[in-house]
Amino acid sequence: SLAQGSINLALQCSFVMVALFLKCFSIFVCGVAISFGLQGCGGPTTTTTSTTATTITTTTTPPNPKSGKIIASLMNQEYNAFNPDDASSPVGVFLRVTHEMKIYCDVPCFQGTPDCRISGSIINNKQMLTRTTPNKIALTFGKATAWYVNSTLIRTRLGKCSFAWDGGTQGKVNNGCGCIQGRIGDQKYCNESDCPYNNKVPPDFTQTSTDTSKNVEPCVCTKHENLRPLNWEHSVDCFWPGAAFYPPNKHNDS
């Protein structure tokens, strides 16, 4: 269980990293066929073994889209139902503000930034508002379109980690849900072993980062209270793990 303050801070986060498992995948199953041959009564036995490889392809089929009326109703309910004193209340509307529909995952390195990183904002009637009255919704990044993702799915399945505000995830390992490491901003940094894209553990940079790595675990807010952000001017040093933080092990502090 979490302390009430931890729950409030986690629920009031403005930025959420989402891990989307949308790819088709193939499973290779090896079947073994064995044949026996007898040469004469009591004579020598010859055994021949052959191996056959079978490919099974599994495709994830997305559900049929909901009507605009249903989605609008769900978004309104998410936006207005957030209660900072109730950890079970909806957190708000998740929006990834972008004009692109492309997911950058399993692609060549771009300026050292982490792969498979999808960030967005949680917007509700108590946060992500302009500071002056009438406190309108504060949509930034200079774009007029956004993705919408069901916030219940983010909390229970898709959310990788969350931050109190902009997490600066482009410079962090573990797909943006780790600690700051290496350099970004120039294509030549892709060749550096410590860049976030390579996602390796120091000092040797040969092992891939996990939930317990020295470049990930020290930046978890619930394990390191001294890193919690105290005011808006303070940069975000830690994050709260979500349901998809590290799939082999279950985490969900968001």
mmCIF file of N, CA, C and O in Angstrom, residues 71-148:
data_model
loop_
_atom_site.group_PDB
_atom_site.id
_atom_site.type_symbol
_atom_site.label_atom_id
_atom_site.label_comp_id
_atom_site.label_asym_id
_atom_site.label_seq_id
_atom_site.Cartn_x
_atom_site.Cartn_y
_atom_site.Cartn_z
ATOM 1 N N ILE A 71 -17.414 7.923 -27.146
ATOM 2 C CA ILE A 71 -16.086 8.424 -26.769
ATOM 3 C C ILE A 71 -16.201 9.781 -26.091
ATOM 4 O O ILE A 71 -15.530 10.053 -25.089
ATOM 5 N N ALA A 72 -17.054 10.652 -26.611
ATOM 6 C CA ALA A 72 -17.234 11.977 -26.003
ATOM 7 C C ALA A 72 -17.753 11.846 -24.581
ATOM 8 O O ALA A 72 -17.303 12.557 -23.665
ATOM 9 N N SER A 73 -18.690 10.926 -24.361
ATOM 10 C CA SER A 73 -19.231 10.708 -23.018
ATOM 11 C C SER A 73 -18.158 10.189 -22.074
ATOM 12 O O SER A 73 -18.052 10.635 -20.918
ATOM 13 N N LEU A 74 -17.332 9.260 -22.556
ATOM 14 C CA LEU A 74 -16.258 8.710 -21.731
ATOM 15 C C LEU A 74 -15.233 9.782 -21.378
ATOM 16 O O LEU A 74 -14.794 9.889 -20.220
ATOM 17 N N MET A 75 -14.865 10.615 -22.331
ATOM 18 C CA MET A 75 -13.887 11.675 -22.085
ATOM 19 C C MET A 75 -14.414 12.694 -21.088
ATOM 20 O O MET A 75 -13.685 13.147 -20.202
ATOM 21 N N ASN A 76 -15.687 13.053 -21.205
ATOM 22 C CA ASN A 76 -16.276 13.993 -20.250
ATOM 23 C C ASN A 76 -16.300 13.411 -18.842
ATOM 24 O O ASN A 76 -16.042 14.120 -17.859
ATOM 25 N N GLN A 77 -16.613 12.118 -18.745
ATOM 26 C CA GLN A 77 -16.648 11.469 -17.442
ATOM 27 C C GLN A 77 -15.250 11.427 -16.833
ATOM 28 O O GLN A 77 -15.059 11.725 -15.648
ATOM 29 N N GLU A 78 -14.239 11.083 -17.632
ATOM 30 C CA GLU A 78 -12.858 11.049 -17.147
ATOM 31 C C GLU A 78 -12.396 12.437 -16.719
ATOM 32 O O GLU A 78 -11.716 12.597 -15.704
ATOM 33 N N TYR A 79 -12.745 13.456 -17.495
ATOM 34 C CA TYR A 79 -12.277 14.811 -17.226
ATOM 35 C C TYR A 79 -12.840 15.366 -15.917
ATOM 36 O O TYR A 79 -12.135 16.037 -15.161
ATOM 37 N N ASN A 80 -14.099 15.081 -15.623
ATOM 38 C CA ASN A 80 -14.762 15.696 -14.471
ATOM 39 C C ASN A 80 -14.754 14.853 -13.199
ATOM 40 O O ASN A 80 -15.131 15.351 -12.133
ATOM 41 N N ALA A 81 -14.337 13.579 -13.279
ATOM 42 C CA ALA A 81 -14.479 12.679 -12.131
ATOM 43 C C ALA A 81 -13.244 12.589 -11.238
ATOM 44 O O ALA A 81 -13.291 11.938 -10.193
ATOM 45 N N PHE A 82 -12.141 13.254 -11.612
ATOM 46 C CA PHE A 82 -10.930 13.141 -10.791
ATOM 47 C C PHE A 82 -11.148 13.742 -9.405
ATOM 48 O O PHE A 82 -11.636 14.860 -9.259
ATOM 49 N N ASN A 83 -10.769 12.976 -8.387
ATOM 50 C CA ASN A 83 -10.867 13.425 -6.999
ATOM 51 C C ASN A 83 -9.523 13.177 -6.325
ATOM 52 O O ASN A 83 -9.131 12.023 -6.125
ATOM 53 N N PRO A 84 -8.758 14.220 -5.990
ATOM 54 C CA PRO A 84 -7.422 14.017 -5.398
ATOM 55 C C PRO A 84 -7.454 13.307 -4.061
ATOM 56 O O PRO A 84 -6.418 12.809 -3.599
ATOM 57 N N ASP A 85 -8.617 13.199 -3.434
ATOM 58 C CA ASP A 85 -8.733 12.502 -2.155
ATOM 59 C C ASP A 85 -9.225 11.073 -2.304
ATOM 60 O O ASP A 85 -9.440 10.377 -1.316
ATOM 61 N N ASP A 86 -9.425 10.631 -3.541
ATOM 62 C CA ASP A 86 -9.921 9.277 -3.794
ATOM 63 C C ASP A 86 -9.024 8.604 -4.821
ATOM 64 O O ASP A 86 -9.058 8.922 -6.010
ATOM 65 N N ALA A 87 -8.201 7.664 -4.366
ATOM 66 C CA ALA A 87 -7.234 7.004 -5.249
ATOM 67 C C ALA A 87 -7.899 6.163 -6.328
ATOM 68 O O ALA A 87 -7.270 5.818 -7.328
ATOM 69 N N SER A 88 -9.156 5.812 -6.147
ATOM 70 C CA SER A 88 -9.844 4.980 -7.126
ATOM 71 C C SER A 88 -10.572 5.794 -8.190
ATOM 72 O O SER A 88 -11.126 5.229 -9.133
ATOM 73 N N SER A 89 -10.558 7.114 -8.066
ATOM 74 C CA SER A 89 -11.271 7.944 -9.039
ATOM 75 C C SER A 89 -10.512 7.982 -10.367
ATOM 76 O O SER A 89 -9.294 7.774 -10.411
ATOM 77 N N PRO A 90 -11.199 8.236 -11.491
ATOM 78 C CA PRO A 90 -10.504 8.384 -12.774
ATOM 79 C C PRO A 90 -9.480 9.515 -12.691
ATOM 80 O O PRO A 90 -9.701 10.511 -12.002
ATOM 81 N N VAL A 91 -8.354 9.347 -13.387
ATOM 82 C CA VAL A 91 -7.286 10.352 -13.291
ATOM 83 C C VAL A 91 -7.488 11.526 -14.245
ATOM 84 O O VAL A 91 -6.947 12.602 -14.031
ATOM 85 N N GLY A 92 -8.249 11.323 -15.301
ATOM 86 C CA GLY A 92 -8.450 12.377 -16.272
ATOM 87 C C GLY A 92 -8.365 11.839 -17.686
ATOM 88 O O GLY A 92 -8.383 10.633 -17.910
ATOM 89 N N VAL A 93 -8.263 12.737 -18.635
ATOM 90 C CA VAL A 93 -8.207 12.383 -20.056
ATOM 91 C C VAL A 93 -6.746 12.345 -20.502
ATOM 92 O O VAL A 93 -6.015 13.318 -20.319
ATOM 93 N N PHE A 94 -6.321 11.218 -21.083
ATOM 94 C CA PHE A 94 -4.957 11.116 -21.606
ATOM 95 C C PHE A 94 -4.933 11.581 -23.055
ATOM 96 O O PHE A 94 -5.693 11.086 -23.888
ATOM 97 N N LEU A 95 -4.065 12.536 -23.354
ATOM 98 C CA LEU A 95 -3.905 13.027 -24.715
ATOM 99 C C LEU A 95 -2.435 13.071 -25.087
ATOM 100 O O LEU A 95 -1.612 13.592 -24.337
ATOM 101 N N ARG A 96 -2.115 12.507 -26.219
ATOM 102 C CA ARG A 96 -0.783 12.672 -26.787
ATOM 103 C C ARG A 96 -0.917 13.702 -27.907
ATOM 104 O O ARG A 96 -1.465 13.417 -28.979
ATOM 105 N N VAL A 97 -0.459 14.905 -27.651
ATOM 106 C CA VAL A 97 -0.617 16.002 -28.607
ATOM 107 C C VAL A 97 0.404 15.849 -29.728
ATOM 108 O O VAL A 97 1.610 16.003 -29.529
ATOM 109 N N THR A 98 -0.079 15.522 -30.913
ATOM 110 C CA THR A 98 0.797 15.312 -32.066
ATOM 111 C C THR A 98 -0.043 15.327 -33.335
ATOM 112 O O THR A 98 -1.257 15.103 -33.294
ATOM 113 N N HIS A 99 0.584 15.604 -34.457
ATOM 114 C CA HIS A 99 -0.111 15.549 -35.739
ATOM 115 C C HIS A 99 0.245 14.278 -36.498
ATOM 116 O O HIS A 99 -0.173 14.088 -37.642
ATOM 117 N N GLU A 100 1.025 13.388 -35.867
ATOM 118 C CA GLU A 100 1.437 12.147 -36.506
ATOM 119 C C GLU A 100 0.681 10.955 -35.926
ATOM 120 O O GLU A 100 0.335 10.933 -34.750
ATOM 121 N N MET A 101 0.469 9.935 -36.744
ATOM 122 C CA MET A 101 -0.131 8.686 -36.285
ATOM 123 C C MET A 101 0.910 7.587 -36.161
ATOM 124 O O MET A 101 0.595 6.449 -35.828
ATOM 125 N N LYS A 102 2.155 7.906 -36.420
ATOM 126 C CA LYS A 102 3.210 6.904 -36.416
ATOM 127 C C LYS A 102 3.717 6.627 -35.009
ATOM 128 O O LYS A 102 3.838 7.538 -34.188
ATOM 129 N N ILE A 103 3.997 5.344 -34.719
ATOM 130 C CA ILE A 103 4.621 4.947 -33.464
ATOM 131 C C ILE A 103 6.079 4.622 -33.748
ATOM 132 O O ILE A 103 6.374 3.740 -34.559
ATOM 133 N N TYR A 104 6.987 5.333 -33.121
ATOM 134 C CA TYR A 104 8.415 5.126 -33.362
ATOM 135 C C TYR A 104 8.927 4.042 -32.422
ATOM 136 O O TYR A 104 9.338 4.296 -31.287
ATOM 137 N N CYS A 105 8.896 2.808 -32.904
ATOM 138 C CA CYS A 105 9.320 1.670 -32.089
ATOM 139 C C CYS A 105 10.057 0.669 -32.979
ATOM 140 O O CYS A 105 9.628 0.410 -34.116
ATOM 141 N N ASP A 106 11.163 0.133 -32.461
ATOM 142 C CA ASP A 106 12.020 -0.769 -33.234
ATOM 143 C C ASP A 106 12.482 -0.102 -34.525
ATOM 144 O O ASP A 106 12.435 -0.693 -35.611
ATOM 145 N N VAL A 107 12.906 1.133 -34.390
ATOM 146 C CA VAL A 107 13.415 1.891 -35.528
ATOM 147 C C VAL A 107 14.864 2.281 -35.250
ATOM 148 O O VAL A 107 15.323 2.225 -34.105
ATOM 149 N N PRO A 108 15.616 2.664 -36.280
ATOM 150 C CA PRO A 108 17.004 3.076 -36.054
ATOM 151 C C PRO A 108 17.100 4.239 -35.072
ATOM 152 O O PRO A 108 16.183 5.043 -34.925
ATOM 153 N N CYS A 109 18.226 4.336 -34.406
ATOM 154 C CA CYS A 109 18.458 5.360 -33.388
ATOM 155 C C CYS A 109 18.314 6.760 -33.982
ATOM 156 O O CYS A 109 18.791 7.052 -35.076
ATOM 157 N N PHE A 110 17.655 7.642 -33.229
ATOM 158 C CA PHE A 110 17.525 9.046 -33.624
ATOM 159 C C PHE A 110 18.126 9.924 -32.539
ATOM 160 O O PHE A 110 17.571 10.060 -31.444
ATOM 161 N N GLN A 111 19.308 10.452 -32.807
ATOM 162 C CA GLN A 111 19.988 11.400 -31.925
ATOM 163 C C GLN A 111 20.157 10.885 -30.492
ATOM 164 O O GLN A 111 20.228 11.654 -29.539
ATOM 165 N N GLY A 112 20.205 9.579 -30.324
ATOM 166 C CA GLY A 112 20.467 8.983 -29.015
ATOM 167 C C GLY A 112 19.262 8.819 -28.122
ATOM 168 O O GLY A 112 19.363 8.287 -27.013
ATOM 169 N N THR A 113 18.074 9.300 -28.555
ATOM 170 C CA THR A 113 16.887 9.243 -27.696
ATOM 171 C C THR A 113 16.335 7.820 -27.598
ATOM 172 O O THR A 113 16.546 7.000 -28.496
ATOM 173 N N PRO A 114 15.599 7.504 -26.515
ATOM 174 C CA PRO A 114 15.118 6.134 -26.305
ATOM 175 C C PRO A 114 14.084 5.701 -27.330
ATOM 176 O O PRO A 114 13.302 6.515 -27.829
ATOM 177 N N ASP A 115 14.083 4.409 -27.620
ATOM 178 C CA ASP A 115 13.149 3.831 -28.571
ATOM 179 C C ASP A 115 11.816 3.527 -27.878
ATOM 180 O O ASP A 115 11.747 3.405 -26.656
ATOM 181 N N CYS A 116 10.756 3.389 -28.662
ATOM 182 C CA CYS A 116 9.430 2.968 -28.167
ATOM 183 C C CYS A 116 8.944 3.847 -27.016
ATOM 184 O O CYS A 116 8.431 3.336 -26.006
ATOM 185 N N ARG A 117 9.093 5.140 -27.144
ATOM 186 C CA ARG A 117 8.679 6.079 -26.095
ATOM 187 C C ARG A 117 7.483 6.884 -26.593
ATOM 188 O O ARG A 117 7.561 7.612 -27.570
ATOM 189 N N ILE A 118 6.346 6.750 -25.926
ATOM 190 C CA ILE A 118 5.129 7.468 -26.306
ATOM 191 C C ILE A 118 4.667 8.274 -25.103
ATOM 192 O O ILE A 118 4.202 7.719 -24.117
ATOM 193 N N SER A 119 4.792 9.574 -25.167
ATOM 194 C CA SER A 119 4.447 10.422 -24.026
ATOM 195 C C SER A 119 3.159 11.187 -24.285
ATOM 196 O O SER A 119 2.749 11.379 -25.427
ATOM 197 N N GLY A 120 2.523 11.599 -23.199
ATOM 198 C CA GLY A 120 1.286 12.348 -23.323
ATOM 199 C C GLY A 120 0.971 13.065 -22.025
ATOM 200 O O GLY A 120 1.739 12.997 -21.063
ATOM 201 N N SER A 121 -0.170 13.736 -21.976
ATOM 202 C CA SER A 121 -0.563 14.525 -20.809
ATOM 203 C C SER A 121 -1.879 14.019 -20.237
ATOM 204 O O SER A 121 -2.764 13.591 -20.978
ATOM 205 N N ILE A 122 -1.994 14.091 -18.912
ATOM 206 C CA ILE A 122 -3.260 13.818 -18.235
ATOM 207 C C ILE A 122 -3.936 15.165 -17.960
ATOM 208 O O ILE A 122 -3.377 16.024 -17.288
ATOM 209 N N ILE A 123 -5.139 15.332 -18.487
ATOM 210 C CA ILE A 123 -5.871 16.586 -18.359
ATOM 211 C C ILE A 123 -7.185 16.323 -17.623
ATOM 212 O O ILE A 123 -7.912 15.388 -17.954
ATOM 213 N N ASN A 124 -7.472 17.127 -16.586
ATOM 214 C CA ASN A 124 -8.757 17.021 -15.906
ATOM 215 C C ASN A 124 -9.172 18.405 -15.409
ATOM 216 O O ASN A 124 -8.505 19.397 -15.691
ATOM 217 N N ASN A 125 -10.256 18.485 -14.641
ATOM 218 C CA ASN A 125 -10.769 19.797 -14.236
ATOM 219 C C ASN A 125 -9.998 20.420 -13.081
ATOM 220 O O ASN A 125 -10.375 21.479 -12.581
ATOM 221 N N LYS A 126 -8.896 19.789 -12.661
ATOM 222 C CA LYS A 126 -8.086 20.354 -11.574
ATOM 223 C C LYS A 126 -6.626 20.531 -11.953
ATOM 224 O O LYS A 126 -5.847 21.075 -11.171
ATOM 225 N N GLN A 127 -6.231 20.085 -13.112
ATOM 226 C CA GLN A 127 -4.835 20.237 -13.526
ATOM 227 C C GLN A 127 -4.748 20.421 -15.027
ATOM 228 O O GLN A 127 -5.698 20.171 -15.749
ATOM 229 N N MET A 128 -3.560 20.863 -15.468
ATOM 230 C CA MET A 128 -3.343 21.238 -16.860
ATOM 231 C C MET A 128 -4.320 22.347 -17.263
ATOM 232 O O MET A 128 -4.977 22.307 -18.296
ATOM 233 N N LEU A 129 -4.423 23.363 -16.378
ATOM 234 C CA LEU A 129 -5.270 24.524 -16.617
ATOM 235 C C LEU A 129 -4.407 25.776 -16.667
ATOM 236 O O LEU A 129 -3.340 25.825 -16.048
ATOM 237 N N THR A 130 -4.860 26.776 -17.400
ATOM 238 C CA THR A 130 -4.150 28.051 -17.410
ATOM 239 C C THR A 130 -4.208 28.669 -16.011
ATOM 240 O O THR A 130 -5.173 28.453 -15.261
ATOM 241 N N ARG A 131 -3.186 29.429 -15.640
ATOM 242 C CA ARG A 131 -3.094 29.960 -14.274
ATOM 243 C C ARG A 131 -4.002 31.165 -14.042
ATOM 244 O O ARG A 131 -4.242 31.540 -12.908
ATOM 245 N N THR A 132 -4.476 31.755 -15.100
ATOM 246 C CA THR A 132 -5.351 32.926 -14.955
ATOM 247 C C THR A 132 -6.787 32.527 -15.264
ATOM 248 O O THR A 132 -7.040 31.627 -16.074
ATOM 249 N N THR A 133 -7.726 33.181 -14.599
ATOM 250 C CA THR A 133 -9.139 32.912 -14.844
ATOM 251 C C THR A 133 -9.491 33.281 -16.281
ATOM 252 O O THR A 133 -8.899 34.206 -16.840
ATOM 253 N N PRO A 134 -10.354 32.525 -16.906
ATOM 254 C CA PRO A 134 -11.238 31.495 -16.366
ATOM 255 C C PRO A 134 -10.642 30.092 -16.339
ATOM 256 O O PRO A 134 -11.391 29.112 -16.381
ATOM 257 N N ASN A 135 -9.325 29.952 -16.239
ATOM 258 C CA ASN A 135 -8.671 28.653 -16.092
ATOM 259 C C ASN A 135 -9.084 27.667 -17.182
ATOM 260 O O ASN A 135 -9.642 26.597 -16.921
ATOM 261 N N LYS A 136 -8.753 28.010 -18.392
ATOM 262 C CA LYS A 136 -9.058 27.145 -19.532
ATOM 263 C C LYS A 136 -8.067 25.979 -19.596
ATOM 264 O O LYS A 136 -7.018 25.998 -18.965
ATOM 265 N N ILE A 137 -8.420 24.971 -20.386
ATOM 266 C CA ILE A 137 -7.534 23.828 -20.569
ATOM 267 C C ILE A 137 -6.240 24.312 -21.208
ATOM 268 O O ILE A 137 -6.249 25.044 -22.198
ATOM 269 N N ALA A 138 -5.115 23.900 -20.630
ATOM 270 C CA ALA A 138 -3.799 24.336 -21.118
ATOM 271 C C ALA A 138 -3.218 23.280 -22.045
ATOM 272 O O ALA A 138 -2.515 22.369 -21.611
ATOM 273 N N LEU A 139 -3.531 23.378 -23.315
ATOM 274 C CA LEU A 139 -2.940 22.491 -24.317
ATOM 275 C C LEU A 139 -1.754 23.206 -24.945
ATOM 276 O O LEU A 139 -1.891 24.317 -25.444
ATOM 277 N N THR A 140 -0.603 22.574 -24.899
ATOM 278 C CA THR A 140 0.623 23.215 -25.380
ATOM 279 C C THR A 140 1.188 22.469 -26.586
ATOM 280 O O THR A 140 0.487 21.733 -27.254
ATOM 281 N N PHE A 141 2.452 22.668 -26.853
ATOM 282 C CA PHE A 141 3.206 22.029 -27.936
ATOM 283 C C PHE A 141 2.808 22.562 -29.312
ATOM 284 O O PHE A 141 3.285 22.071 -30.322
ATOM 285 N N GLY A 142 1.910 23.548 -29.382
ATOM 286 C CA GLY A 142 1.605 24.193 -30.646
ATOM 287 C C GLY A 142 0.941 23.327 -31.682
ATOM 288 O O GLY A 142 1.053 23.579 -32.879
ATOM 289 N N LYS A 143 0.230 22.277 -31.259
ATOM 290 C CA LYS A 143 -0.442 21.388 -32.204
ATOM 291 C C LYS A 143 -1.933 21.333 -31.876
ATOM 292 O O LYS A 143 -2.335 21.456 -30.729
ATOM 293 N N ALA A 144 -2.733 21.105 -32.905
ATOM 294 C CA ALA A 144 -4.184 21.169 -32.724
ATOM 295 C C ALA A 144 -4.838 19.791 -32.680
ATOM 296 O O ALA A 144 -6.051 19.689 -32.545
ATOM 297 N N THR A 145 -4.062 18.745 -32.821
ATOM 298 C CA THR A 145 -4.618 17.393 -32.807
ATOM 299 C C THR A 145 -3.910 16.542 -31.757
ATOM 300 O O THR A 145 -2.791 16.848 -31.335
ATOM 301 N N ALA A 146 -4.575 15.463 -31.347
ATOM 302 C CA ALA A 146 -3.999 14.603 -30.313
ATOM 303 C C ALA A 146 -4.589 13.204 -30.394
ATOM 304 O O ALA A 146 -5.684 13.000 -30.927
ATOM 305 N N TRP A 147 -3.841 12.227 -29.861
ATOM 306 C CA TRP A 147 -4.384 10.885 -29.668
ATOM 307 C C TRP A 147 -5.130 10.860 -28.346
ATOM 308 O O TRP A 147 -4.744 11.509 -27.382
ATOM 309 N N TYR A 148 -6.179 10.088 -28.294
ATOM 310 C CA TYR A 148 -6.859 9.822 -27.029
ATOM 311 C C TYR A 148 -6.721 8.339 -26.704
ATOM 312 O O TYR A 148 -6.932 7.476 -27.567
#
